[in-house]
């Protein structure tokens, strides 16, 4: 349960991959990849999309089409684009970044977008001495926030404010499918809130490889050129695109099962160690626990067949996915509950959550 990236292709997905019609995608001749790109663009309400090996690459491509070298991207302090992409936006795109606190107001879930906080940071025309804001990046659901879902209304509000300021929006929707299922939101409504949208196939949807960037035809054409420059131009990608098409047909609605299992795990853990997680805040497939000696707990859980991620001295992350069924989730809950109940009491209650 370290991540939903560890899931393996189902037998039906492997069959679809084996049967895929392929061509050379760098020449634009892979029909299966083209079909996937057109389908995802339509789902998100954008003109075009481009397939890439990873969500990190589609984020780099999306941001770079919006932000010129020396301009500024603003995002929250726990955003994947600044915490988990090895500084790619600065190293490869010359992009500078500035962040707002991931918990913008006391009591708010980590990763929840507050349009008031973001708008106060916008400096689209900072003059010849300061850095001008070119784009805002928002993440939905929010990985390090524990699968936090920003409501559509907040994203739409932010979109109106950024449009008025002449600032673009990039939506890191690595798990946007989860947000759409949890809140019953049409993907095109999310797409309307951003100039570029990145979505992953290799997380909740269970495909082995691949992400897509959607946007205007002009931006996607530029992204395709940048993809080649970064070494992301692949050839017979139809064998991978076929997995994505299969996932869109068969693995989206079932995300509700992952959400249900995550919520049950959160309740079990909270019962065993009150305060380690707020079950009411767990709405997608990620559960973040606040516990002492997170690495030690993770090691002891692994010794009993339950693998979870330690993301800091006090942070454990559990992620439900395609390969974790009800029995697996129940077993994980039993092991973790026993380990959590055995931890020493803390005089002041649960510690303050640290950043990954």
GROMACS .gro file of N, CA, C and O in nm, residues 88-160:
model
  292
   88UNK      N    1   1.298   1.996  -1.156
   88UNK     CA    2   1.301   1.995  -1.302
   88UNK      C    3   1.258   2.127  -1.363
   88UNK      O    4   1.311   2.170  -1.467
   89UNK      N    5   1.161   2.193  -1.302
   89UNK     CA    6   1.110   2.316  -1.360
   89UNK      C    7   1.216   2.426  -1.361
   89UNK      O    8   1.223   2.506  -1.455
   90UNK      N    9   1.300   2.428  -1.259
   90UNK     CA   10   1.410   2.524  -1.256
   90UNK      C   11   1.526   2.476  -1.342
   90UNK      O   12   1.581   2.553  -1.422
   91UNK      N   13   1.562   2.348  -1.327
   91UNK     CA   14   1.680   2.296  -1.396
   91UNK      C   15   1.663   2.290  -1.547
   91UNK      O   16   1.757   2.315  -1.623
   92UNK      N   17   1.543   2.256  -1.592
   92UNK     CA   18   1.520   2.236  -1.734
   92UNK      C   19   1.445   2.352  -1.800
   92UNK      O   20   1.461   2.374  -1.920
   93UNK      N   21   1.361   2.421  -1.724
   93UNK     CA   22   1.278   2.526  -1.783
   93UNK      C   23   1.314   2.667  -1.743
   93UNK      O   24   1.256   2.763  -1.794
   94UNK      N   25   1.410   2.682  -1.650
   94UNK     CA   26   1.444   2.816  -1.605
   94UNK      C   27   1.332   2.885  -1.531
   94UNK      O   28   1.326   3.008  -1.524
   95UNK      N   29   1.242   2.805  -1.473
   95UNK     CA   30   1.123   2.859  -1.407
   95UNK      C   31   1.154   2.881  -1.259
   95UNK      O   32   1.208   2.793  -1.191
   96UNK      N   33   1.119   2.999  -1.208
   96UNK     CA   34   1.131   3.024  -1.065
   96UNK      C   35   0.996   2.997  -0.999
   96UNK      O   36   0.891   3.007  -1.064
   97UNK      N   37   0.998   2.958  -0.873
   97UNK     CA   38   0.874   2.924  -0.803
   97UNK      C   39   0.864   2.998  -0.672
   97UNK      O   40   0.965   3.033  -0.610
   98UNK      N   41   0.740   3.021  -0.631
   98UNK     CA   42   0.710   3.079  -0.500
   98UNK      C   43   0.587   3.006  -0.448
   98UNK      O   44   0.501   2.968  -0.526
   99UNK      N   45   0.579   2.986  -0.317
   99UNK     CA   46   0.473   2.900  -0.264
   99UNK      C   47   0.391   2.969  -0.157
   99UNK      O   48   0.438   3.059  -0.087
  100UNK      N   49   0.265   2.923  -0.146
  100UNK     CA   50   0.182   2.960  -0.032
  100UNK      C   51   0.176   2.839   0.062
  100UNK      O   52   0.203   2.725   0.020
  101UNK      N   53   0.144   2.858   0.190
  101UNK     CA   54   0.141   2.744   0.283
  101UNK      C   55   0.039   2.640   0.240
  101UNK      O   56  -0.073   2.674   0.200
  102UNK      N   57   0.076   2.513   0.250
  102UNK     CA   58  -0.017   2.407   0.212
  102UNK      C   59  -0.142   2.406   0.298
  102UNK      O   60  -0.247   2.360   0.255
  103UNK      N   61  -0.129   2.453   0.420
  103UNK     CA   62  -0.247   2.475   0.506
  103UNK      C   63  -0.265   2.626   0.512
  103UNK      O   64  -0.206   2.693   0.598
  104UNK      N   65  -0.343   2.682   0.419
  104UNK     CA   66  -0.349   2.828   0.407
  104UNK      C   67  -0.418   2.897   0.523
  104UNK      O   68  -0.392   3.013   0.552
  105UNK      N   69  -0.511   2.824   0.588
  105UNK     CA   70  -0.582   2.880   0.702
  105UNK      C   71  -0.592   2.773   0.811
  105UNK      O   72  -0.603   2.654   0.780
  106UNK      N   73  -0.589   2.812   0.939
  106UNK     CA   74  -0.599   2.713   1.047
  106UNK      C   75  -0.722   2.625   1.031
  106UNK      O   76  -0.833   2.673   1.004
  107UNK      N   77  -0.699   2.494   1.043
  107UNK     CA   78  -0.809   2.399   1.035
  107UNK      C   79  -0.842   2.351   0.896
  107UNK      O   80  -0.918   2.255   0.880
  108UNK      N   81  -0.784   2.414   0.793
  108UNK     CA   82  -0.811   2.372   0.656
  108UNK      C   83  -0.729   2.247   0.624
  108UNK      O   84  -0.618   2.230   0.674
  109UNK      N   85  -0.781   2.157   0.541
  109UNK     CA   86  -0.702   2.040   0.501
  109UNK      C   87  -0.579   2.082   0.422
  109UNK      O   88  -0.583   2.179   0.345
  110UNK      N   89  -0.469   2.012   0.440
  110UNK     CA   90  -0.349   2.041   0.362
  110UNK      C   91  -0.378   2.022   0.213
  110UNK      O   92  -0.440   1.925   0.173
  111UNK      N   93  -0.333   2.117   0.133
  111UNK     CA   94  -0.350   2.107  -0.011
  111UNK      C   95  -0.477   2.167  -0.065
  111UNK      O   96  -0.496   2.173  -0.186
  112UNK      N   97  -0.566   2.213   0.023
  112UNK     CA   98  -0.691   2.273  -0.023
  112UNK      C   99  -0.662   2.414  -0.076
  112UNK      O  100  -0.599   2.495  -0.009
  113UNK      N  101  -0.707   2.442  -0.198
  113UNK     CA  102  -0.680   2.572  -0.260
  113UNK      C  103  -0.772   2.679  -0.202
  113UNK      O  104  -0.894   2.661  -0.199
  114UNK      N  105  -0.713   2.789  -0.157
  114UNK     CA  106  -0.789   2.903  -0.108
  114UNK      C  107  -0.767   3.018  -0.207
  114UNK      O  108  -0.659   3.078  -0.211
  115UNK      N  109  -0.866   3.052  -0.291
  115UNK     CA  110  -0.846   3.156  -0.393
  115UNK      C  111  -0.802   3.290  -0.336
  115UNK      O  112  -0.726   3.363  -0.401
  116UNK      N  113  -0.847   3.325  -0.214
  116UNK     CA  114  -0.805   3.452  -0.154
  116UNK      C  115  -0.655   3.455  -0.132
  116UNK      O  116  -0.587   3.555  -0.159
  117UNK      N  117  -0.600   3.345  -0.080
  117UNK     CA  118  -0.457   3.337  -0.053
  117UNK      C  119  -0.378   3.345  -0.182
  117UNK      O  120  -0.276   3.415  -0.192
  118UNK      N  121  -0.423   3.273  -0.284
  118UNK     CA  122  -0.351   3.271  -0.412
  118UNK      C  123  -0.356   3.408  -0.478
  118UNK      O  124  -0.254   3.460  -0.525
  119UNK      N  125  -0.473   3.469  -0.481
  119UNK     CA  126  -0.487   3.599  -0.548
  119UNK      C  127  -0.396   3.704  -0.486
  119UNK      O  128  -0.339   3.788  -0.556
  120UNK      N  129  -0.378   3.697  -0.355
  120UNK     CA  130  -0.294   3.795  -0.286
  120UNK      C  131  -0.148   3.785  -0.328
  120UNK      O  132  -0.071   3.881  -0.309
  121UNK      N  133  -0.108   3.671  -0.386
  121UNK     CA  134   0.031   3.651  -0.426
  121UNK      C  135   0.057   3.688  -0.571
  121UNK      O  136   0.173   3.696  -0.613
  122UNK      N  137  -0.045   3.709  -0.650
  122UNK     CA  138  -0.026   3.731  -0.793
  122UNK      C  139   0.044   3.864  -0.820
  122UNK      O  140   0.000   3.970  -0.774
  123UNK      N  141   0.154   3.859  -0.893
  123UNK     CA  142   0.225   3.980  -0.937
  123UNK      C  143   0.256   3.965  -1.086
  123UNK      O  144   0.370   3.941  -1.125
  124UNK      N  145   0.153   3.976  -1.171
  124UNK     CA  146   0.173   3.947  -1.313
  124UNK      C  147   0.263   4.046  -1.386
  124UNK      O  148   0.320   4.011  -1.490
  125UNK      N  149   0.275   4.167  -1.336
  125UNK     CA  150   0.360   4.267  -1.400
  125UNK      C  151   0.446   4.332  -1.293
  125UNK      O  152   0.418   4.442  -1.245
  126UNK      N  153   0.553   4.262  -1.256
  126UNK     CA  154   0.634   4.305  -1.142
  126UNK      C  155   0.743   4.404  -1.180
  126UNK      O  156   0.822   4.444  -1.095
  127UNK      N  157   0.748   4.443  -1.307
  127UNK     CA  158   0.845   4.542  -1.347
  127UNK      C  159   0.984   4.486  -1.369
  127UNK      O  160   1.004   4.364  -1.369
  128UNK      N  161   1.084   4.572  -1.385
  128UNK     CA  162   1.219   4.527  -1.424
  128UNK      C  163   1.305   4.477  -1.309
  128UNK      O  164   1.419   4.438  -1.332
  129UNK      N  165   1.253   4.479  -1.186
  129UNK     CA  166   1.336   4.441  -1.073
  129UNK      C  167   1.290   4.315  -1.001
  129UNK      O  168   1.368   4.251  -0.932
  130UNK      N  169   1.163   4.281  -1.015
  130UNK     CA  170   1.108   4.165  -0.944
  130UNK      C  171   1.061   4.061  -1.045
  130UNK      O  172   1.061   4.084  -1.167
  131UNK      N  173   1.020   3.944  -0.994
  131UNK     CA  174   0.978   3.833  -1.080
  131UNK      C  175   0.828   3.842  -1.105
  131UNK      O  176   0.749   3.856  -1.010
  132UNK      N  177   0.788   3.831  -1.230
  132UNK     CA  178   0.646   3.838  -1.265
  132UNK      C  179   0.583   3.699  -1.263
  132UNK      O  180   0.643   3.601  -1.309
  133UNK      N  181   0.461   3.692  -1.211
  133UNK     CA  182   0.387   3.566  -1.205
  133UNK      C  183   0.326   3.535  -1.340
  133UNK      O  184   0.248   3.615  -1.393
  134UNK      N  185   0.360   3.420  -1.396
  134UNK     CA  186   0.303   3.379  -1.524
  134UNK      C  187   0.194   3.276  -1.508
  134UNK      O  188   0.101   3.270  -1.589
  135UNK      N  189   0.203   3.191  -1.404
  135UNK     CA  190   0.106   3.083  -1.390
  135UNK      C  191   0.095   3.038  -1.246
  135UNK      O  192   0.185   3.057  -1.164
  136UNK      N  193  -0.019   2.976  -1.217
  136UNK     CA  194  -0.047   2.913  -1.088
  136UNK      C  195  -0.064   2.764  -1.114
  136UNK      O  196  -0.129   2.724  -1.211
  137UNK      N  197  -0.004   2.680  -1.029
  137UNK     CA  198  -0.023   2.535  -1.038
  137UNK      C  199  -0.105   2.489  -0.918
  137UNK      O  200  -0.074   2.524  -0.804
  138UNK      N  201  -0.210   2.413  -0.945
  138UNK     CA  202  -0.290   2.354  -0.838
  138UNK      C  203  -0.296   2.203  -0.859
  138UNK      O  204  -0.290   2.155  -0.972
  139UNK      N  205  -0.305   2.130  -0.750
  139UNK     CA  206  -0.299   1.983  -0.755
  139UNK      C  207  -0.429   1.926  -0.699
  139UNK      O  208  -0.469   1.960  -0.587
  140UNK      N  209  -0.494   1.838  -0.778
  140UNK     CA  210  -0.624   1.784  -0.737
  140UNK      C  211  -0.639   1.641  -0.792
  140UNK      O  212  -0.639   1.625  -0.915
  141UNK      N  213  -0.646   1.535  -0.707
  141UNK     CA  214  -0.635   1.543  -0.562
  141UNK      C  215  -0.491   1.575  -0.523
  141UNK      O  216  -0.400   1.563  -0.606
  142UNK      N  217  -0.473   1.611  -0.395
  142UNK     CA  218  -0.341   1.653  -0.350
  142UNK      C  219  -0.270   1.537  -0.282
  142UNK      O  220  -0.312   1.488  -0.178
  143UNK      N  221  -0.157   1.497  -0.339
  143UNK     CA  222  -0.085   1.378  -0.293
  143UNK      C  223  -0.040   1.392  -0.148
  143UNK      O  224  -0.087   1.320  -0.058
  144UNK      N  225   0.052   1.485  -0.121
  144UNK     CA  226   0.107   1.498   0.014
  144UNK      C  227   0.006   1.557   0.112
  144UNK      O  228   0.027   1.550   0.233
  145UNK      N  229  -0.103   1.611   0.060
  145UNK     CA  230  -0.209   1.657   0.148
  145UNK      C  231  -0.295   1.544   0.199
  145UNK      O  232  -0.381   1.565   0.283
  146UNK      N  233  -0.274   1.424   0.145
  146UNK     CA  234  -0.354   1.309   0.188
  146UNK      C  235  -0.475   1.287   0.100
  146UNK      O  236  -0.580   1.243   0.148
  147UNK      N  237  -0.462   1.316  -0.029
  147UNK     CA  238  -0.574   1.296  -0.120
  147UNK      C  239  -0.680   1.404  -0.110
  147UNK      O  240  -0.795   1.382  -0.149
  148UNK      N  241  -0.642   1.522  -0.061
  148UNK     CA  242  -0.736   1.633  -0.048
  148UNK      C  243  -0.797   1.670  -0.183
  148UNK      O  244  -0.727   1.678  -0.283
  149UNK      N  245  -0.927   1.696  -0.182
  149UNK     CA  246  -0.998   1.733  -0.304
  149UNK      C  247  -1.043   1.879  -0.291
  149UNK      O  248  -1.117   1.914  -0.200
  150UNK      N  249  -0.994   1.963  -0.381
  150UNK     CA  250  -1.041   2.102  -0.387
  150UNK      C  251  -1.172   2.106  -0.463
  150UNK      O  252  -1.179   2.058  -0.576
  151UNK      N  253  -1.278   2.161  -0.405
  151UNK     CA  254  -1.407   2.164  -0.474
  151UNK      C  255  -1.401   2.241  -0.605
  151UNK      O  256  -1.323   2.335  -0.621
  152UNK      N  257  -1.486   2.201  -0.697
  152UNK     CA  258  -1.491   2.266  -0.827
  152UNK      C  259  -1.517   2.415  -0.813
  152UNK      O  260  -1.459   2.496  -0.887
  153UNK      N  261  -1.602   2.454  -0.721
  153UNK     CA  262  -1.635   2.596  -0.706
  153UNK      C  263  -1.511   2.678  -0.674
  153UNK      O  264  -1.496   2.791  -0.723
  154UNK      N  265  -1.421   2.626  -0.591
  154UNK     CA  266  -1.299   2.699  -0.557
  154UNK      C  267  -1.208   2.710  -0.678
  154UNK      O  268  -1.145   2.815  -0.701
  155UNK      N  269  -1.198   2.603  -0.757
  155UNK     CA  270  -1.115   2.608  -0.877
  155UNK      C  271  -1.171   2.706  -0.980
  155UNK      O  272  -1.096   2.779  -1.045
  156UNK      N  273  -1.303   2.707  -0.993
  156UNK     CA  274  -1.365   2.800  -1.087
  156UNK      C  275  -1.345   2.944  -1.042
  156UNK      O  276  -1.321   3.034  -1.124
  157UNK      N  277  -1.354   2.967  -0.912
  157UNK     CA  278  -1.330   3.099  -0.857
  157UNK      C  279  -1.187   3.143  -0.885
  157UNK      O  280  -1.161   3.257  -0.928
  158UNK      N  281  -1.092   3.053  -0.859
  158UNK     CA  282  -0.952   3.085  -0.886
  158UNK      C  283  -0.931   3.116  -1.033
  158UNK      O  284  -0.858   3.209  -1.069
  159UNK      N  285  -0.996   3.040  -1.119
  159UNK     CA  286  -0.981   3.062  -1.263
  159UNK      C  287  -1.026   3.202  -1.303
  159UNK      O  288  -0.959   3.268  -1.384
  160UNK      N  289  -1.135   3.248  -1.248
  160UNK     CA  290  -1.183   3.382  -1.280
  160UNK      C  291  -1.086   3.489  -1.232
  160UNK      O  292  -1.059   3.587  -1.301
   0.00000   0.00000   0.00000
